[in-house]
Every structure is written in structure tokens, then in C-alpha cells.
PDB file of C-alpha atoms in Angstrom:
ATOM      1  CA  UNK A 240       6.577  22.734 -11.323  1.00 98.00           C
ATOM      2  CA  UNK A 241       3.759  21.697  -9.070  1.00 98.00           C
ATOM      3  CA  UNK A 242       3.969  20.636  -5.427  1.00 98.00           C
ATOM      4  CA  UNK A 243       0.709  18.997  -5.217  1.00 98.00           C
ATOM      5  CA  UNK A 244       1.612  19.738  -1.568  1.00 98.00           C
ATOM      6  CA  UNK A 245       1.709  22.899   0.402  1.00 98.00           C
ATOM      7  CA  UNK A 246       1.214  24.139   3.732  1.00 97.00           C
ATOM      8  CA  UNK A 247       1.089  27.715   2.775  1.00 96.00           C
ATOM      9  CA  UNK A 248      -1.099  28.855   5.617  1.00 96.00           C
ATOM     10  CA  UNK A 249       1.385  27.839   8.398  1.00 96.00           C
ATOM     11  CA  UNK A 250       4.361  29.633   9.270  1.00 96.00           C
ATOM     12  CA  UNK A 251       6.545  30.878   7.773  1.00 97.00           C
ATOM     13  CA  UNK A 252       4.620  31.343   4.668  1.00 97.00           C
ATOM     14  CA  UNK A 253       1.385  32.658   6.654  1.00 90.00           C
ATOM     15  CA  UNK A 254       3.093  36.165   6.817  1.00 90.00           C
ATOM     16  CA  UNK A 255       3.994  38.287   3.430  1.00 94.00           C
ATOM     17  CA  UNK A 256       3.044  34.983   1.169  1.00 97.00           C
ATOM     18  CA  UNK A 257       3.857  37.336  -1.912  1.00 97.00           C
ATOM     19  CA  UNK A 258       7.166  37.080  -1.540  1.00 98.00           C
ATOM     20  CA  UNK A 259       7.085  33.455  -1.066  1.00 98.00           C
ATOM     21  CA  UNK A 260       5.001  32.448  -3.549  1.00 98.00           C
ATOM     22  CA  UNK A 261       7.418  35.515  -6.065  1.00 98.00           C
ATOM     23  CA  UNK A 262      10.643  32.709  -4.233  1.00 98.00           C
ATOM     24  CA  UNK A 263       8.134  29.529  -5.708  1.00 98.00           C
ATOM     25  CA  UNK A 264       7.864  30.759  -9.079  1.00 98.00           C
ATOM     26  CA  UNK A 265      11.725  32.491  -8.905  1.00 98.00           C
ATOM     27  CA  UNK A 266      12.640  28.747  -7.961  1.00 98.00           C
ATOM     28  CA  UNK A 267      10.193  26.835 -10.914  1.00 98.00           C
ATOM     29  CA  UNK A 268       7.656  26.062  -9.251  1.00 98.00           C
ATOM     30  CA  UNK A 269       4.602  27.773 -10.578  1.00 97.00           C
ATOM     31  CA  UNK A 270       1.746  26.051  -9.011  1.00 98.00           C
ATOM     32  CA  UNK A 271       1.401  24.689  -5.246  1.00 98.00           C
ATOM     33  CA  UNK A 272      -1.645  23.062  -3.777  1.00 98.00           C
ATOM     34  CA  UNK A 273      -2.532  23.952  -0.043  1.00 98.00           C
ATOM     35  CA  UNK A 274      -4.279  21.234   1.941  1.00 98.00           C
ATOM     36  CA  UNK A 275      -6.293  22.256   4.654  1.00 97.00           C
ATOM     37  CA  UNK A 276      -6.036  20.387   8.340  1.00 96.00           C
ATOM     38  CA  UNK A 277      -8.835  21.576  10.520  1.00 96.00           C
ATOM     39  CA  UNK A 278     -12.600  23.426   9.601  1.00 97.00           C
ATOM     40  CA  UNK A 279     -11.033  27.162  10.430  1.00 95.00           C
ATOM     41  CA  UNK A 280      -7.892  27.118   7.839  1.00 95.00           C
ATOM     42  CA  UNK A 281     -10.535  26.078   5.092  1.00 97.00           C
ATOM     43  CA  UNK A 282     -11.219  30.204   4.924  1.00 96.00           C
ATOM     44  CA  UNK A 283      -7.695  30.719   5.178  1.00 96.00           C
ATOM     45  CA  UNK A 284      -6.666  29.016   2.477  1.00 97.00           C
ATOM     46  CA  UNK A 285      -9.497  29.810   0.021  1.00 97.00           C
ATOM     47  CA  UNK A 286      -8.094  33.019   0.621  1.00 97.00           C
ATOM     48  CA  UNK A 287      -5.052  32.582  -0.740  1.00 97.00           C
ATOM     49  CA  UNK A 288      -6.521  30.889  -3.773  1.00 97.00           C
ATOM     50  CA  UNK A 289      -8.589  34.518  -3.809  1.00 97.00           C
ATOM     51  CA  UNK A 290      -5.670  36.231  -3.905  1.00 97.00           C
ATOM     52  CA  UNK A 291      -2.416  33.459  -5.921  1.00 97.00           C
ATOM     53  CA  UNK A 292      -3.856  32.247  -9.103  1.00 97.00           C
ATOM     54  CA  UNK A 293      -0.453  30.082  -8.455  1.00 98.00           C
ATOM     55  CA  UNK A 294      -2.230  28.807  -5.697  1.00 98.00           C
ATOM     56  CA  UNK A 295      -5.218  26.049  -5.363  1.00 98.00           C
ATOM     57  CA  UNK A 296      -6.949  24.081  -2.322  1.00 98.00           C
ATOM     58  CA  UNK A 297      -7.966  21.654  -1.127  1.00 98.00           C
ATOM     59  CA  UNK A 298     -10.299  21.359   2.861  1.00 98.00           C
ATOM     60  CA  UNK A 299     -11.126  18.180   4.631  1.00 98.00           C
ATOM     61  CA  UNK A 300     -10.372  17.219   8.633  1.00 97.00           C
ATOM     62  CA  UNK A 301      -6.894  16.412   9.053  1.00 96.00           C
ATOM     63  CA  UNK A 302      -6.260  12.914  11.443  1.00 95.00           C
ATOM     64  CA  UNK A 303      -3.430  14.727  13.277  1.00 90.00           C
ATOM     65  CA  UNK A 304      -6.230  17.555  14.476  1.00 89.00           C
ATOM     66  CA  UNK A 305      -8.789  15.178  15.877  1.00 88.00           C
ATOM     67  CA  UNK A 306      -9.281  16.618  19.032  1.00 88.00           C
ATOM     68  CA  UNK A 307     -10.492  20.043  17.218  1.00 92.00           C
ATOM     69  CA  UNK A 308     -13.074  17.971  14.829  1.00 93.00           C
ATOM     70  CA  UNK A 309     -16.821  18.271  16.102  1.00 95.00           C
ATOM     71  CA  UNK A 310     -19.018  15.277  14.104  1.00 95.00           C
ATOM     72  CA  UNK A 311     -20.822  18.431  12.865  1.00 97.00           C
ATOM     73  CA  UNK A 312     -17.726  19.223  10.809  1.00 97.00           C
ATOM     74  CA  UNK A 313     -19.131  16.650   8.299  1.00 98.00           C
ATOM     75  CA  UNK A 314     -22.007  19.082   7.521  1.00 98.00           C
ATOM     76  CA  UNK A 315     -19.922  22.280   7.244  1.00 98.00           C
ATOM     77  CA  UNK A 316     -17.674  20.384   4.974  1.00 98.00           C
ATOM     78  CA  UNK A 317     -20.787  19.514   3.004  1.00 98.00           C
ATOM     79  CA  UNK A 318     -21.799  23.027   2.234  1.00 97.00           C
ATOM     80  CA  UNK A 319     -18.621  24.246   2.088  1.00 97.00           C
ATOM     81  CA  UNK A 320     -18.261  21.660  -1.210  1.00 98.00           C
ATOM     82  CA  UNK A 321     -21.818  22.992  -2.632  1.00 97.00           C
ATOM     83  CA  UNK A 322     -20.725  26.388  -3.548  1.00 93.00           C
ATOM     84  CA  UNK A 323     -17.904  24.549  -5.551  1.00 82.00           C
ATOM     85  CA  UNK A 324     -15.742  27.598  -4.363  1.00 88.00           C
ATOM     86  CA  UNK A 325     -13.286  29.025  -7.023  1.00 91.00           C
ATOM     87  CA  UNK A 326     -10.068  27.242  -6.817  1.00 96.00           C
ATOM     88  CA  UNK A 327     -10.943  24.012  -4.771  1.00 98.00           C
ATOM     89  CA  UNK A 328      -9.599  21.070  -6.501  1.00 98.00           C
ATOM     90  CA  UNK A 329      -9.778  18.213  -3.725  1.00 98.00           C
ATOM     91  CA  UNK A 330     -11.254  17.162  -0.198  1.00 98.00           C
ATOM     92  CA  UNK A 331      -8.283  17.261   2.189  1.00 97.00           C
ATOM     93  CA  UNK A 332      -6.336  16.330   3.840  1.00 97.00           C
ATOM     94  CA  UNK A 333      -7.575  13.275   5.360  1.00 98.00           C
ATOM     95  CA  UNK A 334      -6.926   9.934   5.936  1.00 98.00           C
ATOM     96  CA  UNK A 335      -5.862   7.779   9.199  1.00 98.00           C
ATOM     97  CA  UNK A 336      -2.908   8.408  12.159  1.00 97.00           C
ATOM     98  CA  UNK A 337      -2.618   5.581  14.558  1.00 96.00           C
ATOM     99  CA  UNK A 338       0.709   6.481  15.218  1.00 94.00           C
ATOM    100  CA  UNK A 339      -0.567   9.211  17.488  1.00 92.00           C
ATOM    101  CA  UNK A 340      -1.213   9.083  20.763  1.00 92.00           C
ATOM    102  CA  UNK A 341      -5.299   8.265  21.962  1.00 90.00           C
ATOM    103  CA  UNK A 342      -5.721   7.492  17.576  1.00 91.00           C
ATOM    104  CA  UNK A 343      -9.412   6.376  18.471  1.00 94.00           C
ATOM    105  CA  UNK A 344      -9.515   4.190  15.076  1.00 96.00           C
ATOM    106  CA  UNK A 345     -13.015   4.120  15.237  1.00 96.00           C
ATOM    107  CA  UNK A 346     -13.322   7.576  15.133  1.00 96.00           C
ATOM    108  CA  UNK A 347     -10.931   8.214  12.911  1.00 97.00           C
ATOM    109  CA  UNK A 348     -12.443   5.455  10.191  1.00 97.00           C
ATOM    110  CA  UNK A 349     -15.502   7.254  11.153  1.00 97.00           C
ATOM    111  CA  UNK A 350     -14.092  10.846  10.004  1.00 97.00           C
ATOM    112  CA  UNK A 351     -12.830   9.414   6.796  1.00 98.00           C
ATOM    113  CA  UNK A 352     -15.252   7.788   5.622  1.00 98.00           C
ATOM    114  CA  UNK A 353     -17.736  10.439   5.987  1.00 98.00           C
ATOM    115  CA  UNK A 354     -15.347  12.191   4.216  1.00 98.00           C
ATOM    116  CA  UNK A 355     -14.815  10.155   0.634  1.00 98.00           C
ATOM    117  CA  UNK A 356     -17.816   9.910   0.562  1.00 98.00           C
ATOM    118  CA  UNK A 357     -18.207  13.173  -0.276  1.00 98.00           C
ATOM    119  CA  UNK A 358     -15.075  13.241  -2.748  1.00 98.00           C
ATOM    120  CA  UNK A 359     -17.825  10.785  -4.154  1.00 98.00           C
ATOM    121  CA  UNK A 360     -21.043  12.855  -4.185  1.00 98.00           C
ATOM    122  CA  UNK A 361     -18.194  16.373  -5.981  1.00 97.00           C
ATOM    123  CA  UNK A 362     -16.497  14.021  -7.537  1.00 97.00           C
ATOM    124  CA  UNK A 363     -13.288  15.653  -6.503  1.00 98.00           C
ATOM    125  CA  UNK A 364     -10.144  13.448  -5.751  1.00 98.00           C
ATOM    126  CA  UNK A 365      -8.646  13.017  -2.553  1.00 98.00           C
ATOM    127  CA  UNK A 366      -5.325  13.885  -0.758  1.00 98.00           C
ATOM    128  CA  UNK A 367      -4.957  11.134   1.385  1.00 98.00           C
ATOM    129  CA  UNK A 368      -2.310  10.782   5.140  1.00 98.00           C
ATOM    130  CA  UNK A 369      -1.341   7.265   6.010  1.00 97.00           C
ATOM    131  CA  UNK A 370       0.762   6.542   9.379  1.00 95.00           C
ATOM    132  CA  UNK A 371       0.519   3.130  10.074  1.00 95.00           C
ATOM    133  CA  UNK A 372      -2.416   2.705   8.552  1.00 96.00           C
ATOM    134  CA  UNK A 373      -2.182   1.120   5.105  1.00 97.00           C
ATOM    135  CA  UNK A 374      -3.851  -2.280   5.551  1.00 96.00           C
ATOM    136  CA  UNK A 375      -7.015  -0.304   6.829  1.00 97.00           C
ATOM    137  CA  UNK A 376      -7.369   2.709   4.786  1.00 98.00           C
ATOM    138  CA  UNK A 377      -6.837   0.388   1.670  1.00 98.00           C
ATOM    139  CA  UNK A 378      -9.531  -1.592   2.946  1.00 98.00           C
ATOM    140  CA  UNK A 379     -11.709   1.910   2.958  1.00 98.00           C
ATOM    141  CA  UNK A 380     -10.948   2.914  -0.001  1.00 98.00           C
ATOM    142  CA  UNK A 381     -12.436  -0.505  -1.800  1.00 98.00           C
ATOM    143  CA  UNK A 382     -15.378   0.364  -0.767  1.00 98.00           C
ATOM    144  CA  UNK A 383     -15.211   3.818  -2.790  1.00 98.00           C
ATOM    145  CA  UNK A 384     -13.783   2.776  -6.137  1.00 98.00           C
ATOM    146  CA  UNK A 385     -15.022   5.947  -7.102  1.00 97.00           C
ATOM    147  CA  UNK A 386     -12.750   7.538  -5.468  1.00 98.00           C
ATOM    148  CA  UNK A 387      -9.257   8.855  -6.899  1.00 98.00           C
ATOM    149  CA  UNK A 388      -6.352  11.278  -5.827  1.00 98.00           C
ATOM    150  CA  UNK A 389      -2.893  11.440  -3.918  1.00 98.00           C
ATOM    151  CA  UNK A 390      -1.373   9.555  -0.955  1.00 98.00           C
ATOM    152  CA  UNK A 391       0.835  11.824   0.100  1.00 98.00           C
ATOM    153  CA  UNK A 392       4.283  11.589   1.436  1.00 97.00           C
ATOM    154  CA  UNK A 393       4.466   8.081   0.217  1.00 98.00           C
ATOM    155  CA  UNK A 394       6.928   6.178   1.911  1.00 94.00           C
ATOM    156  CA  UNK A 395       6.187   2.402   2.523  1.00 90.00           C
ATOM    157  CA  UNK A 396       6.950  -0.781   0.090  1.00 95.00           C
ATOM    158  CA  UNK A 397       6.731  -1.642  -3.117  1.00 97.00           C
ATOM    159  CA  UNK A 398       4.222  -3.577  -2.639  1.00 97.00           C
ATOM    160  CA  UNK A 399       2.315  -0.895  -0.185  1.00 97.00           C
ATOM    161  CA  UNK A 400       2.673   1.956  -3.342  1.00 98.00           C
ATOM    162  CA  UNK A 401       1.088  -0.541  -6.380  1.00 98.00           C
ATOM    163  CA  UNK A 402      -2.050  -1.831  -4.042  1.00 98.00           C
ATOM    164  CA  UNK A 403      -3.077   1.960  -3.753  1.00 98.00           C
ATOM    165  CA  UNK A 404      -2.112   2.666  -7.931  1.00 98.00           C
ATOM    166  CA  UNK A 405      -3.953  -0.098  -8.263  1.00 98.00           C
ATOM    167  CA  UNK A 406      -6.841   1.504  -6.915  1.00 98.00           C
ATOM    168  CA  UNK A 407      -6.559   4.862  -9.317  1.00 97.00           C
ATOM    169  CA  UNK A 408      -4.176   6.445  -6.689  1.00 98.00           C
ATOM    170  CA  UNK A 409      -0.838   8.716  -7.401  1.00 98.00           C
ATOM    171  CA  UNK A 410       2.400   8.330  -4.710  1.00 98.00           C
ATOM    172  CA  UNK A 411       2.836  12.593  -3.685  1.00 98.00           C
ATOM    173  CA  UNK A 412       6.922  11.948  -3.291  1.00 98.00           C
ATOM    174  CA  UNK A 413       8.574  13.848  -1.000  1.00 98.00           C
ATOM    175  CA  UNK A 414      11.906  14.864   0.866  1.00 97.00           C
ATOM    176  CA  UNK A 415      12.430  11.604   2.170  1.00 97.00           C
ATOM    177  CA  UNK A 416      13.895  10.736  -1.324  1.00 98.00           C
ATOM    178  CA  UNK A 417      17.000  12.850  -0.489  1.00 98.00           C
ATOM    179  CA  UNK A 418      18.517  11.008   2.043  1.00 97.00           C
ATOM    180  CA  UNK A 419      20.569   7.654   1.187  1.00 95.00           C
ATOM    181  CA  UNK A 420      19.380   6.470   4.311  1.00 95.00           C
ATOM    182  CA  UNK A 421      15.957   5.246   3.510  1.00 96.00           C
ATOM    183  CA  UNK A 422      16.523   2.807   1.355  1.00 95.00           C
ATOM    184  CA  UNK A 423      13.136   0.822   1.166  1.00 94.00           C
ATOM    185  CA  UNK A 424      11.722   4.277  -0.121  1.00 96.00           C
ATOM    186  CA  UNK A 425      14.133   4.688  -2.351  1.00 98.00           C
ATOM    187  CA  UNK A 426      14.403   1.301  -4.015  1.00 97.00           C
ATOM    188  CA  UNK A 427      10.637   1.494  -4.099  1.00 98.00           C
ATOM    189  CA  UNK A 428      10.569   4.616  -5.589  1.00 98.00           C
ATOM    190  CA  UNK A 429      12.869   3.460  -8.442  1.00 98.00           C
ATOM    191  CA  UNK A 430      10.621   0.290  -9.545  1.00 98.00           C
ATOM    192  CA  UNK A 431       6.991   2.474  -9.240  1.00 98.00           C
ATOM    193  CA  UNK A 432       5.545   4.014 -12.705  1.00 98.00           C
ATOM    194  CA  UNK A 433       6.316   7.142 -13.034  1.00 98.00           C
ATOM    195  CA  UNK A 434       2.770   7.470 -13.932  1.00 98.00           C
ATOM    196  CA  UNK A 435       1.450   7.202 -10.524  1.00 98.00           C
ATOM    197  CA  UNK A 436       3.906   9.722  -9.551  1.00 98.00           C
ATOM    198  CA  UNK A 437       4.183  13.532  -8.401  1.00 98.00           C
ATOM    199  CA  UNK A 438       5.892  15.967  -6.713  1.00 98.00           C
ATOM    200  CA  UNK A 439       5.491  17.688  -3.186  1.00 98.00           C
ATOM    201  CA  UNK A 440       7.579  19.138  -0.148  1.00 98.00           C
ATOM    202  CA  UNK A 441       4.550  18.867   2.440  1.00 98.00           C
ATOM    203  CA  UNK A 442       6.237  22.173   3.399  1.00 98.00           C
ATOM    204  CA  UNK A 443       6.765  23.220   6.472  1.00 98.00           C
ATOM    205  CA  UNK A 444       7.463  19.772   7.149  1.00 97.00           C
ATOM    206  CA  UNK A 445       9.601  16.547   5.913  1.00 96.00           C
ATOM    207  CA  UNK A 446      12.703  18.650   4.802  1.00 96.00           C
ATOM    208  CA  UNK A 447      15.018  17.941   2.098  1.00 97.00           C
ATOM    209  CA  UNK A 448      18.518  16.813   2.396  1.00 97.00           C
ATOM    210  CA  UNK A 449      20.830  19.379   4.397  1.00 97.00           C
ATOM    211  CA  UNK A 450      18.449  22.112   5.262  1.00 97.00           C
ATOM    212  CA  UNK A 451      17.558  19.807   8.717  1.00 96.00           C
ATOM    213  CA  UNK A 452      16.004  21.489  11.638  1.00 95.00           C
ATOM    214  CA  UNK A 453      15.169  24.284   9.237  1.00 97.00           C
ATOM    215  CA  UNK A 454      11.369  24.742   7.364  1.00 97.00           C
ATOM    216  CA  UNK A 455      10.797  23.000   4.687  1.00 98.00           C
ATOM    217  CA  UNK A 456      10.090  25.263   1.434  1.00 98.00           C
ATOM    218  CA  UNK A 457       8.390  24.908  -1.850  1.00 98.00           C
ATOM    219  CA  UNK A 458      11.566  26.416  -3.317  1.00 98.00           C
ATOM    220  CA  UNK A 459      13.296  23.564  -2.966  1.00 98.00           C
ATOM    221  CA  UNK A 460      10.722  21.117  -4.845  1.00 98.00           C
ATOM    222  CA  UNK A 461      13.376  20.995  -7.643  1.00 98.00           C
ATOM    223  CA  UNK A 462      15.866  19.331  -5.298  1.00 98.00           C
ATOM    224  CA  UNK A 463      13.465  16.508  -5.257  1.00 98.00           C
ATOM    225  CA  UNK A 464      12.957  16.661  -8.761  1.00 98.00           C
ATOM    226  CA  UNK A 465      17.147  15.893  -9.674  1.00 98.00           C
ATOM    227  CA  UNK A 466      16.351  13.456  -6.617  1.00 98.00           C
ATOM    228  CA  UNK A 467      14.017  11.676  -8.166  1.00 98.00           C
ATOM    229  CA  UNK A 468      15.724  11.378 -12.001  1.00 98.00           C
ATOM    230  CA  UNK A 469      18.795   9.902  -9.847  1.00 98.00           C
ATOM    231  CA  UNK A 470      16.963   7.387  -8.952  1.00 98.00           C
ATOM    232  CA  UNK A 471      14.823   6.634 -12.375  1.00 98.00           C
ATOM    233  CA  UNK A 472      17.857   7.191 -14.064  1.00 98.00           C
ATOM    234  CA  UNK A 473      16.416   9.684 -16.457  1.00 98.00           C
ATOM    235  CA  UNK A 474      16.412  13.398 -16.879  1.00 98.00           C
ATOM    236  CA  UNK A 475      15.433  15.743 -14.656  1.00 98.00           C
ATOM    237  CA  UNK A 476      12.972  16.873 -17.245  1.00 98.00           C
ATOM    238  CA  UNK A 477      11.015  13.993 -18.247  1.00 98.00           C
ATOM    239  CA  UNK A 478      10.657  13.799 -14.565  1.00 98.00           C
ATOM    240  CA  UNK A 479       9.239  17.786 -13.723  1.00 98.00           C
ATOM    241  CA  UNK A 480       7.073  17.039 -17.491  1.00 98.00           C
ATOM    242  CA  UNK A 481       5.342  13.378 -16.123  1.00 98.00           C
ATOM    243  CA  UNK A 482       5.041  14.507 -12.603  1.00 98.00           C
ATOM    244  CA  UNK A 483       3.085  17.457 -13.888  1.00 98.00           C
ATOM    245  CA  UNK A 484       1.429  16.376 -16.107  1.00 98.00           C
ATOM    246  CA  UNK A 485      -0.466  13.647 -13.717  1.00 98.00           C
ATOM    247  CA  UNK A 486      -0.911  16.399 -11.159  1.00 98.00           C
ATOM    248  CA  UNK A 487      -2.758  18.398 -14.040  1.00 98.00           C
ATOM    249  CA  UNK A 488      -4.965  15.036 -14.618  1.00 98.00           C
ATOM    250  CA  UNK A 489      -5.608  14.425 -10.943  1.00 98.00           C
ATOM    251  CA  UNK A 490      -6.494  18.091  -9.584  1.00 98.00           C
ATOM    252  CA  UNK A 491      -7.727  19.447 -13.596  1.00 95.00           C
ATOM    253  CA  UNK A 492      -5.074  22.047 -12.061  1.00 94.00           C
ATOM    254  CA  UNK A 493      -4.609  24.829 -15.301  1.00 79.00           C
ATOM    255  CA  UNK A 494      -1.379  25.650 -15.755  1.00 68.00           C
TER     256      UNK A 494
END
């Protein structure tokens, strides 16, 4: 299995990452994509990929960390991507988040557009974050038809999901679907094509049902795979095969 979204540079993984990698592999999760959220994280995720063949990474400017981003970070991102570092598979995590305090939508849109231009320039997929901003994000993506990637932590309606799929995006399916009360997301995921879905934990965030209040872990990805298999009424092996193929193709992974 591939965990397409895991913040392995955050606690608790930052201490003794080799133990956490070992535990993930033992659980059947043999590949992790680690997106960075700000400039100070880029070298950290690159070092993880250098140390562990199981880890690939992305670099970007996350909207929730808006206050720490500088305009010149776009030039830094351009320079970083120009080096084509080993293990780098995407631009991200980037996107729009209008739910945060002092959201500053205009600046968020500028930062995202600049990152999408770099993804286009370097022919890389993007890992997108969206909260309370689907309409604006979809509108922006219309201007970048060549840019594909993953809408991370999908929790929208079937219609919203299909809008991203229409633009060539995969949907990241995580712990939300393990909660029976998440009817809208579960019903949408049930109807959306398996060919457009990938698995993710967003560890240490978005805990899986039964582990509320604890940091989420990549080793719990099988619980998400089983929940998806139940929703889709197929064997879990089919889920693992399809999502692994989708992830591998999107991020050009060698697994």
C-alpha cells in the first residue's frame, strides 16, 4: 500500500523515524509521500527521502501556514525544483483554506497560482489542500489544464469529486470514511470511480475511527483500505491494487 499523504517530518515521527518506517512496512505500507508545508520543512523532508527508500516527498507552501510564507519563497521554490532533487515527486502541499482566521483569500490565491505555474513549468503533479474553497480552487485549476495531481483529504459531495476528476485529479481518501456519521463523504466515495482514488492517512492528523485523540499513523492505512472496500463492496485486494496503481502513475513512483 501507498500512503500518499503523511507528514512524517512532524511529531511523533520526527524522533526515531527508522522505527516508524519499520512499523509502516510491517503493516503493509511500503511507500510514503511526505508533503512539506513551508520553506523550513523542505530540507527536512528531502533528508527523510535520502535516508529511507520508502519515502518520497513534495515541497510547497501550505495555506494554513500563510503567516510564515514570504513572497520570495516562490523564487526559493523555483530554485529548489530546478535542482530536480532525488525523491521529489510533486509540488505541495498547497491550496486554499478560507476557514482559517485572517484567511487573506487574495494572497492565498496568488501563492497557489504561483505554485501551479511552477508545477506546470517542471511538469510535476500537485498535492492540493482545500477547505471552504472548492469553487475558487476549481476555477483556478481551469487555467492550468496541464497540471494534475491529488486533492488531498477529500470530504466533499459526489458532484465536487467529479469536478476534480474531470480536471484529471485523483481524490485522497483518508480516515473520514471510517466514521459512519460521515454520510456525505461515504456516499460520495461509494459512487466515485475507484480509478480516481488514492489512499492517505494525513498522519498525524485525521485519526481513524477507534483512535480518536491519538496521533494518526501510516500503519493504520489498512483500516482505511478496508473501509473503502466495504463501501465499494469489493475485496480489499482490489482496493489495494487499484489505489497503488493510481498513486504510482500520478507520482511516477518506483515501488
